[in-house]
PDB file of C-alpha atoms and ligand atoms in Angstrom:
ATOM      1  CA  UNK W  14       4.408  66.801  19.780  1.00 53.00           C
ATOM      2  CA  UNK W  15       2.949  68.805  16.960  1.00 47.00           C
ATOM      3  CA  UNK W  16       0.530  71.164  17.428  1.00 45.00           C
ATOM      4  CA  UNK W  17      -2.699  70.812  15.938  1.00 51.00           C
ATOM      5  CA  UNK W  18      -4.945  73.334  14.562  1.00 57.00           C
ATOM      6  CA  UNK W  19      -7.730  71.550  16.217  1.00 90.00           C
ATOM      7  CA  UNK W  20      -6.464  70.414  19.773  1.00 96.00           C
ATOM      8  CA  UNK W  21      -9.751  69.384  21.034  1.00 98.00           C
ATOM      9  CA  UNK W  22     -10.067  65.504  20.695  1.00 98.00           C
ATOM     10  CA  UNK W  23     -13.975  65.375  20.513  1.00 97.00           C
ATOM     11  CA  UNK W  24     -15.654  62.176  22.033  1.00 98.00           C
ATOM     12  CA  UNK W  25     -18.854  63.922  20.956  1.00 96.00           C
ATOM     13  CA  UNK W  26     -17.682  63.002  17.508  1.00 97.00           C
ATOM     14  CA  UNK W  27     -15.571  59.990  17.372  1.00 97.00           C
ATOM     15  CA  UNK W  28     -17.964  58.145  19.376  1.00 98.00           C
ATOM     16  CA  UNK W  29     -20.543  58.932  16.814  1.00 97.00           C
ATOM     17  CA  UNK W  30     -17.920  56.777  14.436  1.00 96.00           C
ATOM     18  CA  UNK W  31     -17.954  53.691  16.274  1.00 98.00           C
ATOM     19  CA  UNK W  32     -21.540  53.874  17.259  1.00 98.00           C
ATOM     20  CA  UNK W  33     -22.685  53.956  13.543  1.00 98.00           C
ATOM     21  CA  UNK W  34     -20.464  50.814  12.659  1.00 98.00           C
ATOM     22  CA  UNK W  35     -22.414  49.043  15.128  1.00 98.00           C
ATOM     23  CA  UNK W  36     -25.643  50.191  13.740  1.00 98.00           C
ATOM     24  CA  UNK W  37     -24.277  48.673  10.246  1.00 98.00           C
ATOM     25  CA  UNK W  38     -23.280  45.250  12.029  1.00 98.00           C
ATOM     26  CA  UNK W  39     -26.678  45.244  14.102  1.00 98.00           C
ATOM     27  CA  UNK W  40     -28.293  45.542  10.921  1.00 98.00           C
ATOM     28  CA  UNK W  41     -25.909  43.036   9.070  1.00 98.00           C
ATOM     29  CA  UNK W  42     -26.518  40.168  11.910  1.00 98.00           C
ATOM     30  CA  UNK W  43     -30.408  40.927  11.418  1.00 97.00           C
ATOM     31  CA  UNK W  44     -29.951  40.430   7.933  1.00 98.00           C
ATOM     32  CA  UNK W  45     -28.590  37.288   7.632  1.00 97.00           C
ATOM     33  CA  UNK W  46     -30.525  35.862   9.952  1.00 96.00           C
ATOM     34  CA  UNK W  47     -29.312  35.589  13.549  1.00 97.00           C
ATOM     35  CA  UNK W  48     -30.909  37.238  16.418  1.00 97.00           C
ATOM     36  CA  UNK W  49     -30.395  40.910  17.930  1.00 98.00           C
ATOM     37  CA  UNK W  50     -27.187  41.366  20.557  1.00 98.00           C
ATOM     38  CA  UNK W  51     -28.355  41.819  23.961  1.00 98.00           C
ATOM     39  CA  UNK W  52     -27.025  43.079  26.997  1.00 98.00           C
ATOM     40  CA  UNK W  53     -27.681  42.677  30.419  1.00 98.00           C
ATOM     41  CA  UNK W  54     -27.351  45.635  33.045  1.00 98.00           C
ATOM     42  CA  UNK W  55     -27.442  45.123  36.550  1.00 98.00           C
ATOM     43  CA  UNK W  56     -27.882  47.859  39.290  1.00 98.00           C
ATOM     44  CA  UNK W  57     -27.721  46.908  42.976  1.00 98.00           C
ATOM     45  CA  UNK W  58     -29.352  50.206  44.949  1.00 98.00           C
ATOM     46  CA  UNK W  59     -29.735  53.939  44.469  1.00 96.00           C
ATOM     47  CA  UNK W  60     -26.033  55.818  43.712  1.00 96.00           C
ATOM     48  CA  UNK W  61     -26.908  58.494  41.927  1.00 94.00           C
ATOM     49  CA  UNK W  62     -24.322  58.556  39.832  1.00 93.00           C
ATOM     50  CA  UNK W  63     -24.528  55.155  38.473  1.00 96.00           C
ATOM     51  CA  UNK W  64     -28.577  55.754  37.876  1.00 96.00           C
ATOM     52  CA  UNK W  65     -27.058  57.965  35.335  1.00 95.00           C
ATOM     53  CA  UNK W  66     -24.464  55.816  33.489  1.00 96.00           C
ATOM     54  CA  UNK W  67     -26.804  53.124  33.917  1.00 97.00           C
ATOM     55  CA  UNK W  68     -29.650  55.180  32.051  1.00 97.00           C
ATOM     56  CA  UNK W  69     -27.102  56.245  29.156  1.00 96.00           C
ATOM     57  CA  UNK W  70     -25.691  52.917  28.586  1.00 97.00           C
ATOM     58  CA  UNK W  71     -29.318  51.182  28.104  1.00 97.00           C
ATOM     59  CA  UNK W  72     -30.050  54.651  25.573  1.00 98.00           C
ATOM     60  CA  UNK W  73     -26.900  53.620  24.131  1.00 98.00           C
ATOM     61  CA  UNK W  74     -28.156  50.531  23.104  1.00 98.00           C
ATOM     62  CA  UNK W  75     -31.393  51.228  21.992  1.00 98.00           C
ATOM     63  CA  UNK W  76     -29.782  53.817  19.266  1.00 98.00           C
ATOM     64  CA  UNK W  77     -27.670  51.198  17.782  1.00 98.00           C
ATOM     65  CA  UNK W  78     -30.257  48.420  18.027  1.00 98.00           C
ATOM     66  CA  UNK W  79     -29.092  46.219  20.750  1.00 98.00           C
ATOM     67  CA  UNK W  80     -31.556  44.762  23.139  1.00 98.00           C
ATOM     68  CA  UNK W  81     -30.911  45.751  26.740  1.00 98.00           C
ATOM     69  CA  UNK W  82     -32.016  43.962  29.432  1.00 98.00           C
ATOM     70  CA  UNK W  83     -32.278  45.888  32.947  1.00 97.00           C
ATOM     71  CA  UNK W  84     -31.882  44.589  36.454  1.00 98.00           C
ATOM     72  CA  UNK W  85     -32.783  47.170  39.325  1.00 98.00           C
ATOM     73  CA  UNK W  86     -32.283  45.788  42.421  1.00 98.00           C
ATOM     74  CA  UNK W  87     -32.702  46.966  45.774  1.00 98.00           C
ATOM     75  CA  UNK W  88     -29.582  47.508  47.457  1.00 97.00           C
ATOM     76  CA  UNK W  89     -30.962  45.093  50.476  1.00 98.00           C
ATOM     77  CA  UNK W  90     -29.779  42.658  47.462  1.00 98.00           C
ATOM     78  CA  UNK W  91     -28.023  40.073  49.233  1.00 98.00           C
ATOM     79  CA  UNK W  92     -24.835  38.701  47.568  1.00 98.00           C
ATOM     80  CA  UNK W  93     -26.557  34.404  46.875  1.00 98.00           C
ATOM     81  CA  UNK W  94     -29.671  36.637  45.200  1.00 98.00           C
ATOM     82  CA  UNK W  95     -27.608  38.502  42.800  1.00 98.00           C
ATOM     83  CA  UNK W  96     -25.298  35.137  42.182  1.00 98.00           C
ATOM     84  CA  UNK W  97     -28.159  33.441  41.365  1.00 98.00           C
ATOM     85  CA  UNK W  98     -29.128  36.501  38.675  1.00 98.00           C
ATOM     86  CA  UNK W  99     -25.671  36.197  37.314  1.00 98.00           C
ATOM     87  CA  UNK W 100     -25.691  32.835  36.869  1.00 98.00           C
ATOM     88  CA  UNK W 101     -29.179  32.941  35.419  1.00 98.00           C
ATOM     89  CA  UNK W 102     -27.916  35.237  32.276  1.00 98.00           C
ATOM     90  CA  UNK W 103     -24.432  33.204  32.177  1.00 98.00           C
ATOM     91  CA  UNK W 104     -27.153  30.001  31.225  1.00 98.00           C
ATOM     92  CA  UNK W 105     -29.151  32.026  29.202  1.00 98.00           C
ATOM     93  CA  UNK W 106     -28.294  31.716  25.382  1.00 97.00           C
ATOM     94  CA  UNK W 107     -29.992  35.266  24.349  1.00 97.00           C
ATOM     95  CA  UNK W 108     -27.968  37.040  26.785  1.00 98.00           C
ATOM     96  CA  UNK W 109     -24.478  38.334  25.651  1.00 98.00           C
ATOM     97  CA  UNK W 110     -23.203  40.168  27.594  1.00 98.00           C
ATOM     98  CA  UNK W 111     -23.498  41.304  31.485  1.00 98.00           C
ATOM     99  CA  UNK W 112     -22.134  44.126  33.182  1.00 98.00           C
ATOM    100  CA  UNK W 113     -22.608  45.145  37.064  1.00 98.00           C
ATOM    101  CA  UNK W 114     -22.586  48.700  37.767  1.00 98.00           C
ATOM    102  CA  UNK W 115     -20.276  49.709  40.274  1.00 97.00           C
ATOM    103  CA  UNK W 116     -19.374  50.558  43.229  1.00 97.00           C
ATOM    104  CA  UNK W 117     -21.808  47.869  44.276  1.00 98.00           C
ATOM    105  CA  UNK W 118     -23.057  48.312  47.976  1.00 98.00           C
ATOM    106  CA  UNK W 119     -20.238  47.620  50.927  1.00 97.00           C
ATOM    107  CA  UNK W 120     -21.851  44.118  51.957  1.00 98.00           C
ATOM    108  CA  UNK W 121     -21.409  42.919  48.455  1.00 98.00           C
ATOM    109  CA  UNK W 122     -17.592  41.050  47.388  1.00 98.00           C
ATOM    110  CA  UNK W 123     -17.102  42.914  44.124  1.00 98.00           C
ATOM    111  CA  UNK W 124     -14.084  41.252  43.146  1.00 98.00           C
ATOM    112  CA  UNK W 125     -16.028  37.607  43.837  1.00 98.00           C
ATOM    113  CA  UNK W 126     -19.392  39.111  41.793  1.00 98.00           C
ATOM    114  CA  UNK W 127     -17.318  40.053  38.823  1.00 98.00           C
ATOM    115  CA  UNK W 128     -15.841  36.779  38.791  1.00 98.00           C
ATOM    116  CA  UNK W 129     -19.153  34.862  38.487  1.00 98.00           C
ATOM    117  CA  UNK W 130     -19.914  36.613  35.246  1.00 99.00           C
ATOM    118  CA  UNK W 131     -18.495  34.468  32.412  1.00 98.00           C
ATOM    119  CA  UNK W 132     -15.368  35.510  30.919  1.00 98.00           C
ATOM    120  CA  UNK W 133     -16.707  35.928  27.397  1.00 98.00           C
ATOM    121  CA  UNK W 134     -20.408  37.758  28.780  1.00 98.00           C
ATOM    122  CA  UNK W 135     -18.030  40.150  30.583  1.00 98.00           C
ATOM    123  CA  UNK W 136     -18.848  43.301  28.447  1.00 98.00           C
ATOM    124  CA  UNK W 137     -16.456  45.260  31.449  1.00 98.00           C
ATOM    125  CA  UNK W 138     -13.698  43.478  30.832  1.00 98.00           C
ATOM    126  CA  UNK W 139     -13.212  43.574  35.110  1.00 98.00           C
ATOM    127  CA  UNK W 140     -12.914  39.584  35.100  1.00 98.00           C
ATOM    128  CA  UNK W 141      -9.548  38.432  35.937  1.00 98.00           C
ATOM    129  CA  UNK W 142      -9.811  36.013  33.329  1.00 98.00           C
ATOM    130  CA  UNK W 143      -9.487  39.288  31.019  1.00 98.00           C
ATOM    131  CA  UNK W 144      -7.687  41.581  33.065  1.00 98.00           C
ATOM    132  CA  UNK W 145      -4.844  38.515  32.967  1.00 98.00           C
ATOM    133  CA  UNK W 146      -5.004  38.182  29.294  1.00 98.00           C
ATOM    134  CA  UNK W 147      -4.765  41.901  28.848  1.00 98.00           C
ATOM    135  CA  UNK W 148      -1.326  42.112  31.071  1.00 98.00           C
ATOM    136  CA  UNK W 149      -0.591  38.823  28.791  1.00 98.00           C
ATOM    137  CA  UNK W 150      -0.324  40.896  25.551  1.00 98.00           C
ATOM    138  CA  UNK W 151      -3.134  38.407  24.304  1.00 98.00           C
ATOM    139  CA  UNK W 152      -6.156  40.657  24.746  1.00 98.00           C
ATOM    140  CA  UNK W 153      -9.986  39.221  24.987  1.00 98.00           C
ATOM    141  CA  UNK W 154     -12.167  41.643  26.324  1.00 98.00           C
ATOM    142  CA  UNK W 155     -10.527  44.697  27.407  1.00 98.00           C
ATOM    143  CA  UNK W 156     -11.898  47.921  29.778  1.00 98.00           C
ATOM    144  CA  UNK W 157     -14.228  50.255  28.318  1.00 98.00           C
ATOM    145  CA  UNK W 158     -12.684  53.208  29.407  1.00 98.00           C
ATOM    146  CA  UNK W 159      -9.164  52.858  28.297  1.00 98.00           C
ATOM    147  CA  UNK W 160     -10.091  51.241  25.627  1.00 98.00           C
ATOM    148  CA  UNK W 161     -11.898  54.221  24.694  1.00 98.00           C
ATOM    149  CA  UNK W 162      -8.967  56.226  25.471  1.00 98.00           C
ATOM    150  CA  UNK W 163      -6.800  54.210  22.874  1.00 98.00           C
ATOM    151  CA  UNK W 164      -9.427  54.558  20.269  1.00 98.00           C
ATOM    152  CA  UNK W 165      -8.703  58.411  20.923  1.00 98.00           C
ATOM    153  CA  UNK W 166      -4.753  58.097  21.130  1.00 98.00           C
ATOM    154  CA  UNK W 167      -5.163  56.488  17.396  1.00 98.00           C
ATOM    155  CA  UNK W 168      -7.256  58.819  16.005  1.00 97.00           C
ATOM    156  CA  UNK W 169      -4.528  61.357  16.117  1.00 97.00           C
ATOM    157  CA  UNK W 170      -1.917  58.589  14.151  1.00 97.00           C
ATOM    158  CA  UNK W 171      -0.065  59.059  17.947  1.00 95.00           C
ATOM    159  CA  UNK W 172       2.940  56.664  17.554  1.00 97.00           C
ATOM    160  CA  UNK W 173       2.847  55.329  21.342  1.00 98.00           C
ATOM    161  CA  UNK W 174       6.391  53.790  21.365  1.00 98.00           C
ATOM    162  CA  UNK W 175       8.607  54.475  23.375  1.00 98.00           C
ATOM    163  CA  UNK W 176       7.087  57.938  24.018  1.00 98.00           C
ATOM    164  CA  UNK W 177       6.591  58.341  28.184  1.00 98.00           C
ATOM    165  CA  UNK W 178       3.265  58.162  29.472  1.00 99.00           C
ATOM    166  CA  UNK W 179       2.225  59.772  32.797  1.00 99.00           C
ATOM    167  CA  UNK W 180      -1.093  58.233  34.527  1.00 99.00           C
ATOM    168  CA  UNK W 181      -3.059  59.347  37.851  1.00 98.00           C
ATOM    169  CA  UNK W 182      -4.711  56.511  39.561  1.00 98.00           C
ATOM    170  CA  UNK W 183      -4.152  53.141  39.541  1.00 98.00           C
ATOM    171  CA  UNK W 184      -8.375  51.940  39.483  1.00 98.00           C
ATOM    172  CA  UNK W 185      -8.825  48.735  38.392  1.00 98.00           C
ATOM    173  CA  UNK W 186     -11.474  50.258  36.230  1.00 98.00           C
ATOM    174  CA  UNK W 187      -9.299  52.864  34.830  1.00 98.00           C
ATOM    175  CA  UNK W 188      -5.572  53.123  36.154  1.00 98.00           C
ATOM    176  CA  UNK W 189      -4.476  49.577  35.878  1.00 98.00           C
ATOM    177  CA  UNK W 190      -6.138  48.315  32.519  1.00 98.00           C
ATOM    178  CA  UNK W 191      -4.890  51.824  31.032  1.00 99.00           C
ATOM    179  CA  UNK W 192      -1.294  50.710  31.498  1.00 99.00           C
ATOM    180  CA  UNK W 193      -1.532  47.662  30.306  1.00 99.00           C
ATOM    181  CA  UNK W 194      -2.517  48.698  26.642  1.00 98.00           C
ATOM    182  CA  UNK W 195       0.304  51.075  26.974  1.00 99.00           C
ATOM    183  CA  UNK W 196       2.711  49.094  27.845  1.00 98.00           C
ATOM    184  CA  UNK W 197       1.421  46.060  25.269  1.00 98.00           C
ATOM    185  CA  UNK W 198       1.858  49.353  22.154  1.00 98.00           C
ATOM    186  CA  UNK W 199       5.245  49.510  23.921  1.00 98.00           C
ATOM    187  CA  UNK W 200       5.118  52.985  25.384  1.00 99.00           C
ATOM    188  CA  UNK W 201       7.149  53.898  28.508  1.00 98.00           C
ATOM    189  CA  UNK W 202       4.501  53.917  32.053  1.00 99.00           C
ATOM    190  CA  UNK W 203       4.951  55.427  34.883  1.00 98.00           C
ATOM    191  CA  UNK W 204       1.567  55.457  37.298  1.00 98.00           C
ATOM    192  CA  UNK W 205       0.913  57.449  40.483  1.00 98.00           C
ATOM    193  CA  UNK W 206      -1.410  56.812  43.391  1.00 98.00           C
ATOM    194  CA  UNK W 207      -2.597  58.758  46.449  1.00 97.00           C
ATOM    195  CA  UNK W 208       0.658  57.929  47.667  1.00 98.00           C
ATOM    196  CA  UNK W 209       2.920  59.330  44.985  1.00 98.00           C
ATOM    197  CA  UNK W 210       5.682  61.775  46.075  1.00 98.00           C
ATOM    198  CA  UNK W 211       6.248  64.545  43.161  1.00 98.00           C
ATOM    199  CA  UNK W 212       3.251  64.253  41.341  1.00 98.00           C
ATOM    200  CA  UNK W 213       3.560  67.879  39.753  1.00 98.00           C
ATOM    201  CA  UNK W 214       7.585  66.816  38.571  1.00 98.00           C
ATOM    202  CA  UNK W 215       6.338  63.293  36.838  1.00 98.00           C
ATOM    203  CA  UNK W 216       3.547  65.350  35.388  1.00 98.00           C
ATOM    204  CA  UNK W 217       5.775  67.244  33.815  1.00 98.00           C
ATOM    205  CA  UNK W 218       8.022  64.404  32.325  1.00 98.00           C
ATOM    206  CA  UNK W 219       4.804  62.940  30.241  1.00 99.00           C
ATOM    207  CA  UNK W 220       4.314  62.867  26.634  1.00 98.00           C
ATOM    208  CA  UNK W 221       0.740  62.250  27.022  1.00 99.00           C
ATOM    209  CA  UNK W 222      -0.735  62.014  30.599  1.00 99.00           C
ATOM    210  CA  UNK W 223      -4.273  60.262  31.703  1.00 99.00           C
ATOM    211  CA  UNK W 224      -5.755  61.433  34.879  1.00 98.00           C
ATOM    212  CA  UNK W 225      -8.250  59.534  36.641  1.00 98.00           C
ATOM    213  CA  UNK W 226      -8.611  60.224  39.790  1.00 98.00           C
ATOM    214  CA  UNK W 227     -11.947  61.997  41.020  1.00 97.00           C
ATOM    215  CA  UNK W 228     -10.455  65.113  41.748  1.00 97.00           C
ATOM    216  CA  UNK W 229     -12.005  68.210  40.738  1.00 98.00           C
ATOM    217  CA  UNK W 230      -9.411  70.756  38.448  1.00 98.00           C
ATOM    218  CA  UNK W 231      -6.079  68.967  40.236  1.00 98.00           C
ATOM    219  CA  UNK W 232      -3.831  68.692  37.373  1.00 98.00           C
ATOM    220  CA  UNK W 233      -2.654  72.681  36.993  1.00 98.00           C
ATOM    221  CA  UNK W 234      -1.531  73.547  33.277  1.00 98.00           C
ATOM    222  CA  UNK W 235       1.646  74.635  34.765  1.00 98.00           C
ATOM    223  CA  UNK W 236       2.824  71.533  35.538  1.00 98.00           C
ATOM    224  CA  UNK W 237       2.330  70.328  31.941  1.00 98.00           C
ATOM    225  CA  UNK W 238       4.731  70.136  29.239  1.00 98.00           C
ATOM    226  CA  UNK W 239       4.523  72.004  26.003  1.00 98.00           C
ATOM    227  CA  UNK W 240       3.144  69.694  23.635  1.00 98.00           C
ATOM    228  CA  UNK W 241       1.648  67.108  25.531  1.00 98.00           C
ATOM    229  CA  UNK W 242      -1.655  64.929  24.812  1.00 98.00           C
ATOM    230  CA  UNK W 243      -3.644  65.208  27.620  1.00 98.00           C
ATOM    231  CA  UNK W 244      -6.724  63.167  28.363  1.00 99.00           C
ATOM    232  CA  UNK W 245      -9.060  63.592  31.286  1.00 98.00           C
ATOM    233  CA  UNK W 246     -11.061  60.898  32.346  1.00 98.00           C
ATOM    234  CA  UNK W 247     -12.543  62.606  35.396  1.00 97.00           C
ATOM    235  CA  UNK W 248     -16.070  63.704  35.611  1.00 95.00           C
ATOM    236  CA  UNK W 249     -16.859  65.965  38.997  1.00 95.00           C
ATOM    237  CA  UNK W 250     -19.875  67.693  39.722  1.00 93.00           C
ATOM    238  CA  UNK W 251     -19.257  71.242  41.446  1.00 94.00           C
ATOM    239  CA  UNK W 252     -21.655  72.815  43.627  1.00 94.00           C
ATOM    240  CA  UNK W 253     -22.697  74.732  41.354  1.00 96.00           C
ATOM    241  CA  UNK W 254     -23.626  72.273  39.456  1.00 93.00           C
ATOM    242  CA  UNK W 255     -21.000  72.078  36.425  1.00 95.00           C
ATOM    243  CA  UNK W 256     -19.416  69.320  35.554  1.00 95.00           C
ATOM    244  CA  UNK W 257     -15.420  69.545  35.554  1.00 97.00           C
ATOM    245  CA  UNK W 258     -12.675  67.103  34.612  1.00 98.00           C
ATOM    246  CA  UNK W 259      -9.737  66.333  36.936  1.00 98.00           C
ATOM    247  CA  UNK W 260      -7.611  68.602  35.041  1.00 98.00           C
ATOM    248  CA  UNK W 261      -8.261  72.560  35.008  1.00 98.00           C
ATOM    249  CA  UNK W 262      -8.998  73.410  31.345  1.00 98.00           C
ATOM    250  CA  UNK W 263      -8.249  76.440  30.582  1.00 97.00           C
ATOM    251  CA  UNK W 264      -4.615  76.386  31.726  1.00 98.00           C
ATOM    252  CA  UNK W 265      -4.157  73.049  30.613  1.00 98.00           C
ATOM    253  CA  UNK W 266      -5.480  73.840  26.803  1.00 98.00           C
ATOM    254  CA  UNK W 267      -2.756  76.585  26.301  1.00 96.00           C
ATOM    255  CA  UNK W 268       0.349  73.686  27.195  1.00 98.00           C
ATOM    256  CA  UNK W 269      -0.936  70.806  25.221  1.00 98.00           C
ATOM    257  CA  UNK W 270      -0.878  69.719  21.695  1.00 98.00           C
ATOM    258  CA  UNK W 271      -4.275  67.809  21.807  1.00 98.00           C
ATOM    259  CA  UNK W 272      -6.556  67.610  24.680  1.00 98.00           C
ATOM    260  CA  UNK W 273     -10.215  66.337  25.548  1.00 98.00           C
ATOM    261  CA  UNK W 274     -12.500  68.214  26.901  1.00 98.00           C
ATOM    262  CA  UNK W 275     -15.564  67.036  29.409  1.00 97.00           C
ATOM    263  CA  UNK W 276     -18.511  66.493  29.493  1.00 96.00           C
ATOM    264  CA  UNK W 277     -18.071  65.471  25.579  1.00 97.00           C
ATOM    265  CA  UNK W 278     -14.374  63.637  26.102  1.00 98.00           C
ATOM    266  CA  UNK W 279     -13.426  60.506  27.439  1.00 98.00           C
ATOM    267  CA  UNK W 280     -16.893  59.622  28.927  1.00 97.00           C
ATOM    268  CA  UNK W 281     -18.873  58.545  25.109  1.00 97.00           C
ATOM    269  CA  UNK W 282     -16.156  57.191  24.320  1.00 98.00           C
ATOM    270  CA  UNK W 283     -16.356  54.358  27.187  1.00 98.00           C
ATOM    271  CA  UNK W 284     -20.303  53.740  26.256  1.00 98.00           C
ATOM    272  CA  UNK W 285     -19.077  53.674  22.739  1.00 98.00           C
ATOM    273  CA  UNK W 286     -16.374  50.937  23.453  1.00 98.00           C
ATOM    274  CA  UNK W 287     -19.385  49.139  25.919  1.00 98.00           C
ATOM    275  CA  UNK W 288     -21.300  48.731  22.330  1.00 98.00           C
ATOM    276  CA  UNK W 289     -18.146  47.194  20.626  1.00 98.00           C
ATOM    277  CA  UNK W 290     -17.681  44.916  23.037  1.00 98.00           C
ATOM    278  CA  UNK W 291     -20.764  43.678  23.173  1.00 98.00           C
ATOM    279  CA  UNK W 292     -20.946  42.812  19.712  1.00 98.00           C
ATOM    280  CA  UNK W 293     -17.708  41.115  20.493  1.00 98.00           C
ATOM    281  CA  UNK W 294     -18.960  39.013  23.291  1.00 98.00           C
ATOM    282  CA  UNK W 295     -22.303  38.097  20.410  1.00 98.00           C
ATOM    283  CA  UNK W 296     -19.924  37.053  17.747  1.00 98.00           C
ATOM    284  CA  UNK W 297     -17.936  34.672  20.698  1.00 97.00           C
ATOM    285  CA  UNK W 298     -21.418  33.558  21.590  1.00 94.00           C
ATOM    286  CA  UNK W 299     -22.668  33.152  18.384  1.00 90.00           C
ATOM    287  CA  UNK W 300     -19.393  30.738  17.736  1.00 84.00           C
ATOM    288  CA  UNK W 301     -19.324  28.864  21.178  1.00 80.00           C
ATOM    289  CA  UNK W 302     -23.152  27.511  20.038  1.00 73.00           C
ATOM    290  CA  UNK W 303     -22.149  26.954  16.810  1.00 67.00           C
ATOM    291  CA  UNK W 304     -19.422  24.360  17.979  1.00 59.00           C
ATOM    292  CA  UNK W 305     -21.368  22.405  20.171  1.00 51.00           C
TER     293      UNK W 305
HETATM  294  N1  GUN O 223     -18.406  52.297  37.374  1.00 75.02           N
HETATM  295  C1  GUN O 223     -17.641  53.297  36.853  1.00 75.02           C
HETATM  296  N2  GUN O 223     -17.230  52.980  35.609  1.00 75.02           N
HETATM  297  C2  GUN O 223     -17.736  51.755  35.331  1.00 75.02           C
HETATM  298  C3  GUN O 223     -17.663  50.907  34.204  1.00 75.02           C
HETATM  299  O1  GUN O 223     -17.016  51.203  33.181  1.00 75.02           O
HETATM  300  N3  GUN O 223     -18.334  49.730  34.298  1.00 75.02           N
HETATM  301  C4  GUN O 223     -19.017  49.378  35.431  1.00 75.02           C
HETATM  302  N4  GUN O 223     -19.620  48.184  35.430  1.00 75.02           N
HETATM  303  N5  GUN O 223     -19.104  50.136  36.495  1.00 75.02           N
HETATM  304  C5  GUN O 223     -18.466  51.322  36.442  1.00 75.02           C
END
């Protein structure tokens, strides 16, 4: 692929794209007359980590005018109290959409929580109701995160098909989902796991590769062809307190045609996608009371 004078693709700034359009049809919904979106975010204990995304997705919100609605739980939470939550906001009118950070604490059934969210509250996208329609080519609500990545993919005009894309992990939240919207723009997949044999060869056979993995700087630029698009979805803390991607930069920049960086990459991107959906999920809420 071309090279481009400016490789980086900035989530800094193309996140700041999508979050103004929401601002405008915030505003817009206000000014007819209907309500304000609102999402609900649920926490279940103390992780750090999700604290964090937590915090930035409610901030998120409150720049582009959509009420957010937080749950902190402790993570003694037991799974019929946080059913009972779930199925509080699925009854509530006001409430659009819901999203449950995860990982959610070991005694909780993730897969059975997600579930219990209604299909059209679930801002995530995790639901198999969604998933399904997703791997159906007939898309509802689809992942933040590779959603996000998409948005990036067609801000460079990338034609996707038939070009051969190369992805580390297969996450539910990430790996999995991230295919599918390849494969639907009818680009060739091939995803590794913890189990893959090669991983350094199939590396080198993508187009554009997506690593999400967790794994601090494992992607070497050597293994990378010339001209690639490379997107890192990773986010590591180092001891020394930097954050890193799960590709290493510096060798990776010099191989590829166009490649995000992190912090500032992939990760606004996903709370920029969160906002979209949840507008989505408001206008299939809006219509749902509308018809009855
Ligand atoms: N944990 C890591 N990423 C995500 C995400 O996109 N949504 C939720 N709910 N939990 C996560």
């Amino acid at each position: 692929m071309e090279q481009s004078p400016n490789k980086i693709l900035c989530g800094k700034t193309l996140s700041q794209q999508v979050l103004t359009d929401v601002t405008y049809q915030v505003a817009e919904f206000v000014n007819i007359g209907q309500r304000v979106p609102s999402l609900a975010v649920v926490l279940v204990g103390d992780n750090p980590a999700s604290q964090v995304y937590v915090r930035n997705k409610k901030n998120a919100c409150h720049k582009v005018g959509i009420n957010s609605l937080e749950f902190l739980l402790p993570d003694t939470t037991s799974q019929s109290e946080l059913l009972k939550i779930i199925n509080q906001l699925n009854n509530d009118v006001n409430v659009d959409g819901i999203l449950v950070q995860l990982p959610l604490p070991k005694h909780l059934d993730s897969k059975l929580i997600i579930d219990s969210i209604l299909p059209n509250k679930d801002v995530d996208g995790f639901h198999r109701y969604n998933m399904g329609s997703l791997a159906l080519k007939d898309p509802n609500i689809c992942p933040c995160t590779p959603h996000g990545v998409m948005y990036m993919l067609d801000s460079i005009k990338l034609d996707l098909a038939g070009k051969h894309v190369v992805i580390l992990g297969a996450s539910n939240i990430v790996g999995r989902p991230m295919a599918l919207e390849l494969i639907n723009r009818d680009a060739t997949v091939t995803i590794c796991n913890s189990k893959s044999k090669n991983v350094p060869e199939l590396v080198g056979l993508a187009d554009i590769l997506v690593v999400a993995i967790g794994n601090p700087n494992f992607v070497r630029g050597e293994w990378i062809k010339e001209g690639c698009v490379v997107i890192d979805v990773g986010i590591n803390r180092l001891e020394s307190g930097k954050l890193c991607g799960d590709i290493d930069y510096e060798s990776a920049y010099h191989r590829a045609s166009y490649i995000t960086p992190v912090p500032g990459g992939v990760g606004p991107m996903t709370i920029a996608m969160l906002l979209k959906n949840t507008i989505h999920c408001y206008q299939l809420n809006i219509k749902e009371k509308s018809t009855v």
